[in-house]
Structure formats: structure tokens, C-alpha cells
Amino acid sequence: MALYRAHVLICHGTGCASGGSPKVLETFREELQKKNLDKEVLVIATGCHGMCEFGPIVVVYPEGTFYSQVKPEDVAEIVEEHLYKGRIVNRLLYKEPISAQKVCHYKEIPFYGKQHRIVLSNCGYINPDNIDEYISRDGYQALGKCITEMSPAAVIEEMKKSGLRGRGGGGFPTGLKWSFCAASPGNKKYVICNADEGDPGAFMDRSILEGDPHAVLEGMMIGAYAMGADEGYIYCRAEYPLAIKRLQTAIHQATEYGLLGENVLGTDFSFDLHIKEGAGAFVCGEETALMASIEGQRGMPRPRPPFPAVKGLWGKPTNINNVETWANVPRIMLQGAECFAAMGTEKSKGTKVFALTGKVKNTGLVEVPMGITIREIVYEIGGGIIGDKKFKAVQIGGPSGGCLVEEHLDLPVDYESLTAAGAIMGSGGLVVLDESNCMVDTAKFFLEFTQRESCGKCVPCREGTKKMLDILTRITEGNGKPEDLDTLQYLGEQIKATSLCALGGTAPNPVLTTLKYFRHEYEAHINEKRCPAGACQSLLRYTIDPAKCIGCTKCARNCPVNCISGKVKEPHLIDQEKCIKCGACMANCPVGAISKG
Amino acid sequence: MDAIQAIINGKEISAEPGMTILQAAKANGIHIPTLCDHPAVSPFGACRICLVEAEKNPKLLPACTTPLTPGMVVFTNTPKVIEARKAVLELILVRHPLNCFSCPSNGKCELQDVAYELGVKESSYADPGDTNTSHEYEDANPFYVRDLNKCILCGRCVRVCEEQAQYHAIDFQGRGIRTSIQPPVGSPIELSDCVFCGQCVQVCPVGALSEKTALGMGRPWDIEKVKTVCSYCGVGCEVEINVNRKTGKIANVTTNYSSPTALNKGRSCVKGRFAWQFVNSEDRLTTPLIREGDTFRKASWDEALSLVAEKLGSIKERHGGDALGFFSSARCTNEENYLMQRLAREVMGTNNVDHCAHL
């Protein structure tokens, strides 16, 4: 193997790639060749670093210099200055939002300081398209250990001891789940990886698949060995083309190395793995709908029992875990259950990956130990609220979750605490909301999503979410009725109690939690026809302060519907009946005489 | 396997292993309302009307899909259960039209029955300002009409088409409130795999599907069911002729999925279900006719059969048996066809035997 004096790691996750990182990589290769450095410096495409907000990200090793927002035209300077002359390019360093200081090295960035990257440990460090790099980081050692030294029962026992719980949202103990499938009679069993990540704003699983696909493969193979399965499916949504491509490469390379297929590592264990591309239905993340979809049926959940462990894919015993759960498995088996169980809280072990989005300064992918507080995630890792506005809530768990408010900031993030507060761990979506977010509008957004994605099979989810959405729409348009709040509460509770699957069973959560913590906002919409956050357009009123208006007529000239009247040099007036609330007047007023509220 | 012992509403019951709560309750004379369940098709769990409570289980359970387990203590009509059923029913009624007067299913509508049982007159959530979907009335084919505005998406038609008719011509399509039952994308029913066996119409609990030929032929309460064997072909399907007591005429034909004597087990074909109009047709022959010159005259069976025997006998005598040919019908039973070929071979001495079903 050739030796290089420096490595340039260029993020090729979906975020950075869409920001132009492939072009950056190409330019690096060209510039290095020009300087005759291509035998000394190796350029590598990696998976996601998590700080998608600041992409494309380039890290130069051995020192670990962290460049953010690198454009192709910056490359020549990095090559000339950093790689040729040994001087760091200051202007491209990441600027820390709180102290506004430039941060030079990866490990000094506060975004990473509180994180504990276990599942993501390879993401951003290795080339996901090269199995050798995975192997060099202890890859496939756990598999070897399991199938050559441990009995299937011992593997399951180790999983139970680790305390790992399903990372897809349900939080069911993984070892216990495996033991059900292992105990289920039958000589044909399946393992499935649920990669149908569909929550709006969530990209945990995508980043793992893109950054470290072999970890998922290895986890599935260990599970298959433990449960006696010889075939597996990765159900990945087709909207993740890069993840699918990397999985295909990973499967191909693992098969070439004899790590997949017949008689893995010369043992009796054989395993075949297929990728099934989903067609974009959110409900196919529900396990019974997912299996129906693999079978070629319409993605529609069916009641359980029978559970997949008894009667799953093609009627055979099947075990389904999500991407993050599978990716945890090799680490647990390699480092031991105790090591894993030492992280986290009493009932929630290990780490959890969150997609941190919304109104925080550092959005991106974070992996934190269970039990960390929401305050630490929002303020220390996330760097606080953009524009230093007031924190209002976090929506955790996506459309199935709920919102948590200021009083919950010090709540430890674990399955039980979140559920007790009315939210759920979910798959890891974490949206931060500030004072300019209307909570009624937020609840409406999620309900629009669940209604659109409801499979339409059971009545409460199909009809009930529509009814709730109609009411919310009415409220945000200023046509709410006082009794609407009781109806929302009642319908929400009934839909939760009567729906067939978890989609309907959790769909009312965003409404129920916002009703609980922000009832006054709902009441302001209904009783005062006012949106306190100023977000609901129908309730907005633009008014001109006659004391400030200089009568310049700029507002009237920019109004697209000609609803502003007034003589030159005299105060102007907005006709509220005609106003379409576009905001053009306010944007054009030179003296700030126009306000909205 | 031993029978399962359980308790439903305080009553000790015994059920066969593998039975669902709903099946066990039914077998023990305990009523649980349901809309999507039907004995002819597999359980589905969609309508959520049959929810029940079980001890040590915080969740409401659908009786139609939950297996009864030994020692289970089930309650089918607690306040919580009734409340949930009412909420679900009112959600169904948000979009279901309440113009029952003109609905062909009035009187046999299962949604009506459930609403009556629960004392729900209308949906308290229905709002004139609601944005709802509206479907066109589909009556392009000669056999049945589809009024999807009345459809409650119970999925019985989809399941009966897949499991009984085995065509899978229709399925759920669209998501959320836009979900509807349709043939494959973009094609109308007439151009789909549908063979118009009409089983979907029979299992529809509401008036979303109705027989075109039965419209105006009689209200459900005027009907008397007459069990018989379909005369359309030799298969011998058991059917029920639904006769309007007031007019004495056939209103429609149905089948019985739970009849122990039916070899067709409730299944039907398009002819058996929809082609019964010949029964009361004016063109139908009701007596034998004998040709005399250019005209026919009515005759008795004895006279007609004697004439046929005499003519056949004389042809055989004059020209030999092979001058005759015997042509039978696929509408006859196997036994009838067997007898006919014996008549041809043994009595008339010819092997010239054929029938109409080799097209």
C-alpha cells in the first residue's frame, strides 16, 4: 500500500454532494496533479460529517484541519497554501457561531464536543465505497467473532445484555425481538433492514447508509446468524439514490470478499442480501406495510398478531430493524455488551442519532449519548437559536412525535422521559422552533403530512386526520370556533385509541401536545383572530402608522393589488378587504411605517 | 386440539382454537357490530367498528383480527368501547351521504344497522365548509353501478375479488382522503380484468355497488329468497332467486357463502348472477311447437316426444343409424349428456355425438 503524507477527506453525503463536493474533489485532483503532489496527497470521498449546514466540508489529515463551505475556486488556494506551503487557509476555517472564533481542528468544534459518535464513527472518516477502509477500522471483525466463536444463542444473549432498543421509533428491546424470531419454528427466515426513513427533516439513516454501509450489512449478517436466517432485504426508499448506490457497491464488494453469500468465512453460515427500493410511501416504514410492499402488494399495514417474528415476509418468520439499530450491532459485538450498556441511562442504553434542524445555528446530524438534556443539544451542539431569538419548542419524533417546551429543556433524552412528556423518541427528527413559529401552523403542517400519507385503510386515520386538518385549517384562516378545541382533543384521543397502525395511532400527537402547551395560541387564533407568532398569513394585518408615514407612495406603487390609497405627502391607508398579505408594502417602506401583526 | 375457554361479557364461552374474538362471539350468540368483516373473505381490521376491550390489555382490540386466547376476558360493550365505535361511525358518516330514501341498499344497508344500533343519526363533525372528495356515478357497464360517494372503503369487494373470484381486478388506490377502490390506474372498470361476476356487489355493505338489473325491481323487505340450482350451465351452482313478493317477479340473484350444500361455495359468474331476464321474457317458449308447413302449432310434451320418436325410428330404418346425429348442450348436466349419448349409441346405433361447448 502506497504511503501518503496527507489525506484530503471530502464529504460526499447528499448535503455536501448537492452543494458541489464532487466538483471540489475533481478540482483537488487536478490541482494536486499540477503541483505534482498527487503521489503525496490522497483525496478521498467520505460519508457525512453531520454539519450539513456548512458543506461542502473538507478535512485535511494528519492534523485534522476542518474547512467548511469549500467551493471549487477555493481548492487551488488550499493546495498551494496548505498542502504545498504548510499554511492553513484561515478564511475557510469554520467560524464558531457563539464566540465567532475561527476553529482550526475537527475535534475543537463545539458541535462535536458533546457528541459521542459510535454509529457515526466511520462517517466522514472512511471512503464508503471501499471495503478495505471499513475492514481497516475493525470492520467485519464482529461478524467473524460471532460466526466462528459464538453460538447464535450467545449472540442474542449479548444483545439482550447490551440493552439496545429499536432506533426506528418503537424502542422495543432488540435482543428480545431477536429471541422471538429465533424461537419461531421454521427453516426459512428473513431479516429486513428498514431504510424507509420518511419523517420530514430526518436523514439519520440516509447518512449512515451513505457513510458506512458495511456496518449495516455486518449488523444484518450477525442478526441473521443469531436468528437462523439466510436471506435479507434492505428496504430503502428510492429517494435515496446515493445510499442505494453505496449499498450496491458494498454488497458487491462483500460478496467478492466472501463475506456475503455461501459459507461466509468458510463456515456453515450463508447469507444472501437484496435491496428493495420503496416507491415513496411514508406508511411503508410500518413493518407490515413494508413487507407487503416487498411482496409486491400495496403498502398497507395489517393488524398484528400475527407478528412478523411468527409470520412475516412471504409468511415466514422475519425480523425487522431499522438502519441505526443494525449499525449498532457490530460495535456491540466487538466491544462487548457492557461497554455499550455503560453509555446512556438505566433503561435507554447507548447513543442516539438525531437530525437537528429548524431554528438552530448548527443544523446537521448529531449523535449523543442517551440521557443528554435537550438544552445541551439545542444550545451547546446546536449553538443556540438563529438570530438569538427566543426558544419556543422542539418538535421531537417527527409527525408522530410531540413538542416539548422550555420547561422540558433539562429533560434527559431517553425513551421513558420523552414519552412521559407527551413526545416520543421516534426515529430521531428534532426540529427546533423559535418565537416566530406558530404552533397551530406547526401542528397543521404535520397533520397535512400524515393525512397525505395515510394509507386510507382504517377509518380513524383516513377520515379523522382529515377532520382534524380541516379544523386546524379553519383556525389558521381565522374561522375557528370555540368548540373546535374540544373537538380536536376528543378526535385526537379517539384516533389514537382506534387506529390500526402506529401512523394513525401517533398522528394526533403534534396537535395534542401543542394543545397542551400552547392552548393560548389556539385561543388567540379563534377568539381574537390573531396569530401571536405572526406566521398565519390569513390572520396577518399590515397597517401603516400615520405618524410615521411620509406619503412617499412607494408602498402604493409596489402593491400588486392596488389596495393602498393616499395622497402624496399624506399618510396612506391599506384596504384590509383587498389586501393579500404579500408584504411588498412593508418591504418597500423607506421609513418603517408599516407593521404586521 | 382442545376447545378454548374464555369469558365474553361475563359469560363463559367455548370456541375452536384459532377463532378470532368475533368468530367466537358469533358462535356463542354474542353480537359484535362490524362493517369490514364478511364470512366469505379474510379478516381485514379496517373499519374499527368491532373494537372490544380485553382484561389486562390497555388497548382496544379489533375483534375481527384478534385471536381468542385461553382464559381471555373480553367486554364487547363497555362505555369506552361504545364511545370509540360512535366516534369511528361518526367519522364514516362525515362523507357518507344520508339520502337513504333513494338508495337501493336501504333496508339491507349494514351501515344503517350499525348507526341504528349505536343511536347515531348523523355525524357531528360534518361541516358544509369541509373539502371532500366527490366521485362520478359510474354506470357504463350493463351489470352494476358504482357510486363511490357512498363507499366506506371497507375493502370487502377487493378481498372477494382477490380471494373468491381470484381476479384481483380492483384494489385500494390513492392515499389519505383520496383513497378509493379502483381498477388499475387510468382504466375504467369495463376495460379492466373485471369479469362482472358481481360478487363485489353482493358483499358491499352499503349502496356503493348495486346491480343495475335490480334497480327498481323490489325493496329488500319485499324479497323472498328461493334456493335453487342455476340453470344457466351444467356446473350446478347453488343460487338464491330473489323474488319480489308483490310482483311475483325476479328482482335479482344472490348466492350464499355459508351454504353447506353449495358446491360453488357462494361464488358466481356473470351469467348466473345477471342473466336471468329470460325467465320472464315474452319470447320464451313454454310449450313444445310442431311445424306444420310454414307455421308452428303448440303441442303437448307427449305428442311432441311421440312425433320425434316416430321420425327418428323411421330415419334409422330407412337409412341406418349413421344418418342421425345427436347434438347436446353445455347447459345440460353431465348426467343428461351421458344419457343422451347412450340414447344415440345404444338405441339409435350411431356415434355421431357432439355438443356446443367445444368452440
PDB file of N, CA, C and O in Angstrom, chain A residues 60-91:
ATOM      1  N   VAL A  60      -8.471  17.991   6.241  1.00  0.00           N
ATOM      2  CA  VAL A  60      -7.130  17.599   5.815  1.00  0.00           C
ATOM      3  C   VAL A  60      -6.395  16.941   6.992  1.00  0.00           C
ATOM      4  O   VAL A  60      -6.280  17.539   8.066  1.00  0.00           O
ATOM      5  N   TYR A  61      -6.009  15.706   6.777  1.00  0.00           N
ATOM      6  CA  TYR A  61      -5.246  14.977   7.790  1.00  0.00           C
ATOM      7  C   TYR A  61      -3.794  14.924   7.362  1.00  0.00           C
ATOM      8  O   TYR A  61      -3.514  15.077   6.192  1.00  0.00           O
ATOM      9  N   PRO A  62      -2.834  14.726   8.258  1.00  0.00           N
ATOM     10  CA  PRO A  62      -2.935  14.169   9.615  1.00  0.00           C
ATOM     11  C   PRO A  62      -3.401  15.151  10.701  1.00  0.00           C
ATOM     12  O   PRO A  62      -3.845  14.707  11.736  1.00  0.00           O
ATOM     13  N   GLU A  63      -3.341  16.464  10.461  1.00  0.00           N
ATOM     14  CA  GLU A  63      -3.646  17.349  11.586  1.00  0.00           C
ATOM     15  C   GLU A  63      -5.146  17.518  11.822  1.00  0.00           C
ATOM     16  O   GLU A  63      -5.561  17.917  12.900  1.00  0.00           O
ATOM     17  N   GLY A  64      -5.989  17.224  10.821  1.00  0.00           N
ATOM     18  CA  GLY A  64      -7.427  17.333  11.009  1.00  0.00           C
ATOM     19  C   GLY A  64      -7.962  18.744  10.842  1.00  0.00           C
ATOM     20  O   GLY A  64      -8.871  19.157  11.559  1.00  0.00           O
ATOM     21  N   THR A  65      -7.412  19.474   9.913  1.00  0.00           N
ATOM     22  CA  THR A  65      -7.897  20.842   9.665  1.00  0.00           C
ATOM     23  C   THR A  65      -9.261  20.782   8.985  1.00  0.00           C
ATOM     24  O   THR A  65      -9.452  20.046   8.011  1.00  0.00           O
ATOM     25  N   PHE A  66     -10.173  21.562   9.521  1.00  0.00           N
ATOM     26  CA  PHE A  66     -11.574  21.465   9.109  1.00  0.00           C
ATOM     27  C   PHE A  66     -11.966  22.682   8.289  1.00  0.00           C
ATOM     28  O   PHE A  66     -12.098  23.780   8.816  1.00  0.00           O
ATOM     29  N   TYR A  67     -12.102  22.499   6.982  1.00  0.00           N
ATOM     30  CA  TYR A  67     -12.542  23.606   6.129  1.00  0.00           C
ATOM     31  C   TYR A  67     -14.019  23.453   5.822  1.00  0.00           C
ATOM     32  O   TYR A  67     -14.490  22.361   5.521  1.00  0.00           O
ATOM     33  N   SER A  68     -14.749  24.576   5.897  1.00  0.00           N
ATOM     34  CA  SER A  68     -16.183  24.487   5.621  1.00  0.00           C
ATOM     35  C   SER A  68     -16.542  25.341   4.413  1.00  0.00           C
ATOM     36  O   SER A  68     -15.813  26.270   4.052  1.00  0.00           O
ATOM     37  N   GLN A  69     -17.660  25.006   3.835  1.00  0.00           N
ATOM     38  CA  GLN A  69     -18.198  25.725   2.665  1.00  0.00           C
ATOM     39  C   GLN A  69     -17.130  25.947   1.586  1.00  0.00           C
ATOM     40  O   GLN A  69     -16.915  27.067   1.124  1.00  0.00           O
ATOM     41  N   VAL A  70     -16.486  24.852   1.211  1.00  0.00           N
ATOM     42  CA  VAL A  70     -15.406  24.947   0.225  1.00  0.00           C
ATOM     43  C   VAL A  70     -15.981  24.892  -1.184  1.00  0.00           C
ATOM     44  O   VAL A  70     -16.770  24.007  -1.511  1.00  0.00           O
ATOM     45  N   LYS A  71     -15.571  25.852  -1.991  1.00  0.00           N
ATOM     46  CA  LYS A  71     -16.034  25.874  -3.385  1.00  0.00           C
ATOM     47  C   LYS A  71     -14.864  25.449  -4.288  1.00  0.00           C
ATOM     48  O   LYS A  71     -13.708  25.535  -3.883  1.00  0.00           O
ATOM     49  N   PRO A  72     -15.182  25.022  -5.518  1.00  0.00           N
ATOM     50  CA  PRO A  72     -14.095  24.590  -6.419  1.00  0.00           C
ATOM     51  C   PRO A  72     -13.016  25.660  -6.568  1.00  0.00           C
ATOM     52  O   PRO A  72     -11.830  25.339  -6.648  1.00  0.00           O
ATOM     53  N   GLU A  73     -13.436  26.951  -6.559  1.00  0.00           N
ATOM     54  CA  GLU A  73     -12.435  28.021  -6.765  1.00  0.00           C
ATOM     55  C   GLU A  73     -11.535  28.224  -5.538  1.00  0.00           C
ATOM     56  O   GLU A  73     -10.535  28.933  -5.609  1.00  0.00           O
ATOM     57  N   ASP A  74     -11.919  27.612  -4.392  1.00  0.00           N
ATOM     58  CA  ASP A  74     -11.048  27.712  -3.204  1.00  0.00           C
ATOM     59  C   ASP A  74      -9.940  26.660  -3.223  1.00  0.00           C
ATOM     60  O   ASP A  74      -8.982  26.733  -2.445  1.00  0.00           O
ATOM     61  N   VAL A  75     -10.114  25.653  -4.080  1.00  0.00           N
ATOM     62  CA  VAL A  75      -9.244  24.479  -3.997  1.00  0.00           C
ATOM     63  C   VAL A  75      -7.775  24.826  -4.290  1.00  0.00           C
ATOM     64  O   VAL A  75      -6.870  24.398  -3.564  1.00  0.00           O
ATOM     65  N   ALA A  76      -7.575  25.631  -5.325  1.00  0.00           N
ATOM     66  CA  ALA A  76      -6.199  25.976  -5.703  1.00  0.00           C
ATOM     67  C   ALA A  76      -5.460  26.589  -4.511  1.00  0.00           C
ATOM     68  O   ALA A  76      -4.287  26.290  -4.261  1.00  0.00           O
ATOM     69  N   GLU A  77      -6.200  27.422  -3.745  1.00  0.00           N
ATOM     70  CA  GLU A  77      -5.579  28.091  -2.598  1.00  0.00           C
ATOM     71  C   GLU A  77      -5.221  27.086  -1.506  1.00  0.00           C
ATOM     72  O   GLU A  77      -4.141  27.154  -0.912  1.00  0.00           O
ATOM     73  N   ILE A  78      -6.119  26.129  -1.252  1.00  0.00           N
ATOM     74  CA  ILE A  78      -5.830  25.111  -0.221  1.00  0.00           C
ATOM     75  C   ILE A  78      -4.606  24.290  -0.647  1.00  0.00           C
ATOM     76  O   ILE A  78      -3.707  24.020   0.159  1.00  0.00           O
ATOM     77  N   VAL A  79      -4.553  23.924  -1.920  1.00  0.00           N
ATOM     78  CA  VAL A  79      -3.433  23.117  -2.397  1.00  0.00           C
ATOM     79  C   VAL A  79      -2.132  23.919  -2.290  1.00  0.00           C
ATOM     80  O   VAL A  79      -1.124  23.441  -1.747  1.00  0.00           O
ATOM     81  N   GLU A  80      -2.175  25.142  -2.777  1.00  0.00           N
ATOM     82  CA  GLU A  80      -0.987  25.996  -2.779  1.00  0.00           C
ATOM     83  C   GLU A  80      -0.522  26.300  -1.348  1.00  0.00           C
ATOM     84  O   GLU A  80       0.633  26.066  -0.988  1.00  0.00           O
ATOM     85  N   GLU A  81      -1.471  26.777  -0.537  1.00  0.00           N
ATOM     86  CA  GLU A  81      -1.097  27.243   0.795  1.00  0.00           C
ATOM     87  C   GLU A  81      -0.893  26.086   1.777  1.00  0.00           C
ATOM     88  O   GLU A  81       0.152  25.937   2.377  1.00  0.00           O
ATOM     89  N   HIS A  82      -1.930  25.277   1.911  1.00  0.00           N
ATOM     90  CA  HIS A  82      -1.912  24.249   2.957  1.00  0.00           C
ATOM     91  C   HIS A  82      -1.027  23.054   2.578  1.00  0.00           C
ATOM     92  O   HIS A  82      -0.112  22.686   3.302  1.00  0.00           O
ATOM     93  N   LEU A  83      -1.296  22.507   1.399  1.00  0.00           N
ATOM     94  CA  LEU A  83      -0.632  21.256   1.080  1.00  0.00           C
ATOM     95  C   LEU A  83       0.783  21.460   0.524  1.00  0.00           C
ATOM     96  O   LEU A  83       1.618  20.576   0.613  1.00  0.00           O
ATOM     97  N   TYR A  84       1.038  22.647  -0.045  1.00  0.00           N
ATOM     98  CA  TYR A  84       2.360  22.893  -0.618  1.00  0.00           C
ATOM     99  C   TYR A  84       3.249  23.644   0.360  1.00  0.00           C
ATOM    100  O   TYR A  84       4.365  23.245   0.656  1.00  0.00           O
ATOM    101  N   LYS A  85       2.644  24.730   0.923  1.00  0.00           N
ATOM    102  CA  LYS A  85       3.464  25.564   1.795  1.00  0.00           C
ATOM    103  C   LYS A  85       3.258  25.281   3.283  1.00  0.00           C
ATOM    104  O   LYS A  85       3.981  25.796   4.127  1.00  0.00           O
ATOM    105  N   GLY A  86       2.242  24.523   3.591  1.00  0.00           N
ATOM    106  CA  GLY A  86       2.024  24.171   5.000  1.00  0.00           C
ATOM    107  C   GLY A  86       1.357  25.270   5.816  1.00  0.00           C
ATOM    108  O   GLY A  86       1.501  25.325   7.028  1.00  0.00           O
ATOM    109  N   ARG A  87       0.627  26.206   5.146  1.00  0.00           N
ATOM    110  CA  ARG A  87      -0.043  27.275   5.891  1.00  0.00           C
ATOM    111  C   ARG A  87      -1.551  27.089   5.791  1.00  0.00           C
ATOM    112  O   ARG A  87      -2.094  26.930   4.689  1.00  0.00           O
ATOM    113  N   ILE A  88      -2.198  27.149   6.926  1.00  0.00           N
ATOM    114  CA  ILE A  88      -3.646  26.931   6.947  1.00  0.00           C
ATOM    115  C   ILE A  88      -4.370  28.109   6.291  1.00  0.00           C
ATOM    116  O   ILE A  88      -3.987  29.259   6.484  1.00  0.00           O
ATOM    117  N   VAL A  89      -5.388  27.791   5.508  1.00  0.00           N
ATOM    118  CA  VAL A  89      -6.162  28.860   4.853  1.00  0.00           C
ATOM    119  C   VAL A  89      -7.220  29.354   5.841  1.00  0.00           C
ATOM    120  O   VAL A  89      -8.275  28.747   5.995  1.00  0.00           O
ATOM    121  N   ASN A  90      -6.896  30.426   6.485  1.00  0.00           N
ATOM    122  CA  ASN A  90      -7.719  30.914   7.586  1.00  0.00           C
ATOM    123  C   ASN A  90      -9.164  31.214   7.204  1.00  0.00           C
ATOM    124  O   ASN A  90     -10.095  30.901   7.928  1.00  0.00           O
ATOM    125  N   ARG A  91      -9.301  31.819   6.038  1.00  0.00           N
ATOM    126  CA  ARG A  91     -10.638  32.302   5.689  1.00  0.00           C
ATOM    127  C   ARG A  91     -11.641  31.167   5.471  1.00  0.00           C
ATOM    128  O   ARG A  91     -12.847  31.377   5.513  1.00  0.00           O
TER     129      ARG A  91
END
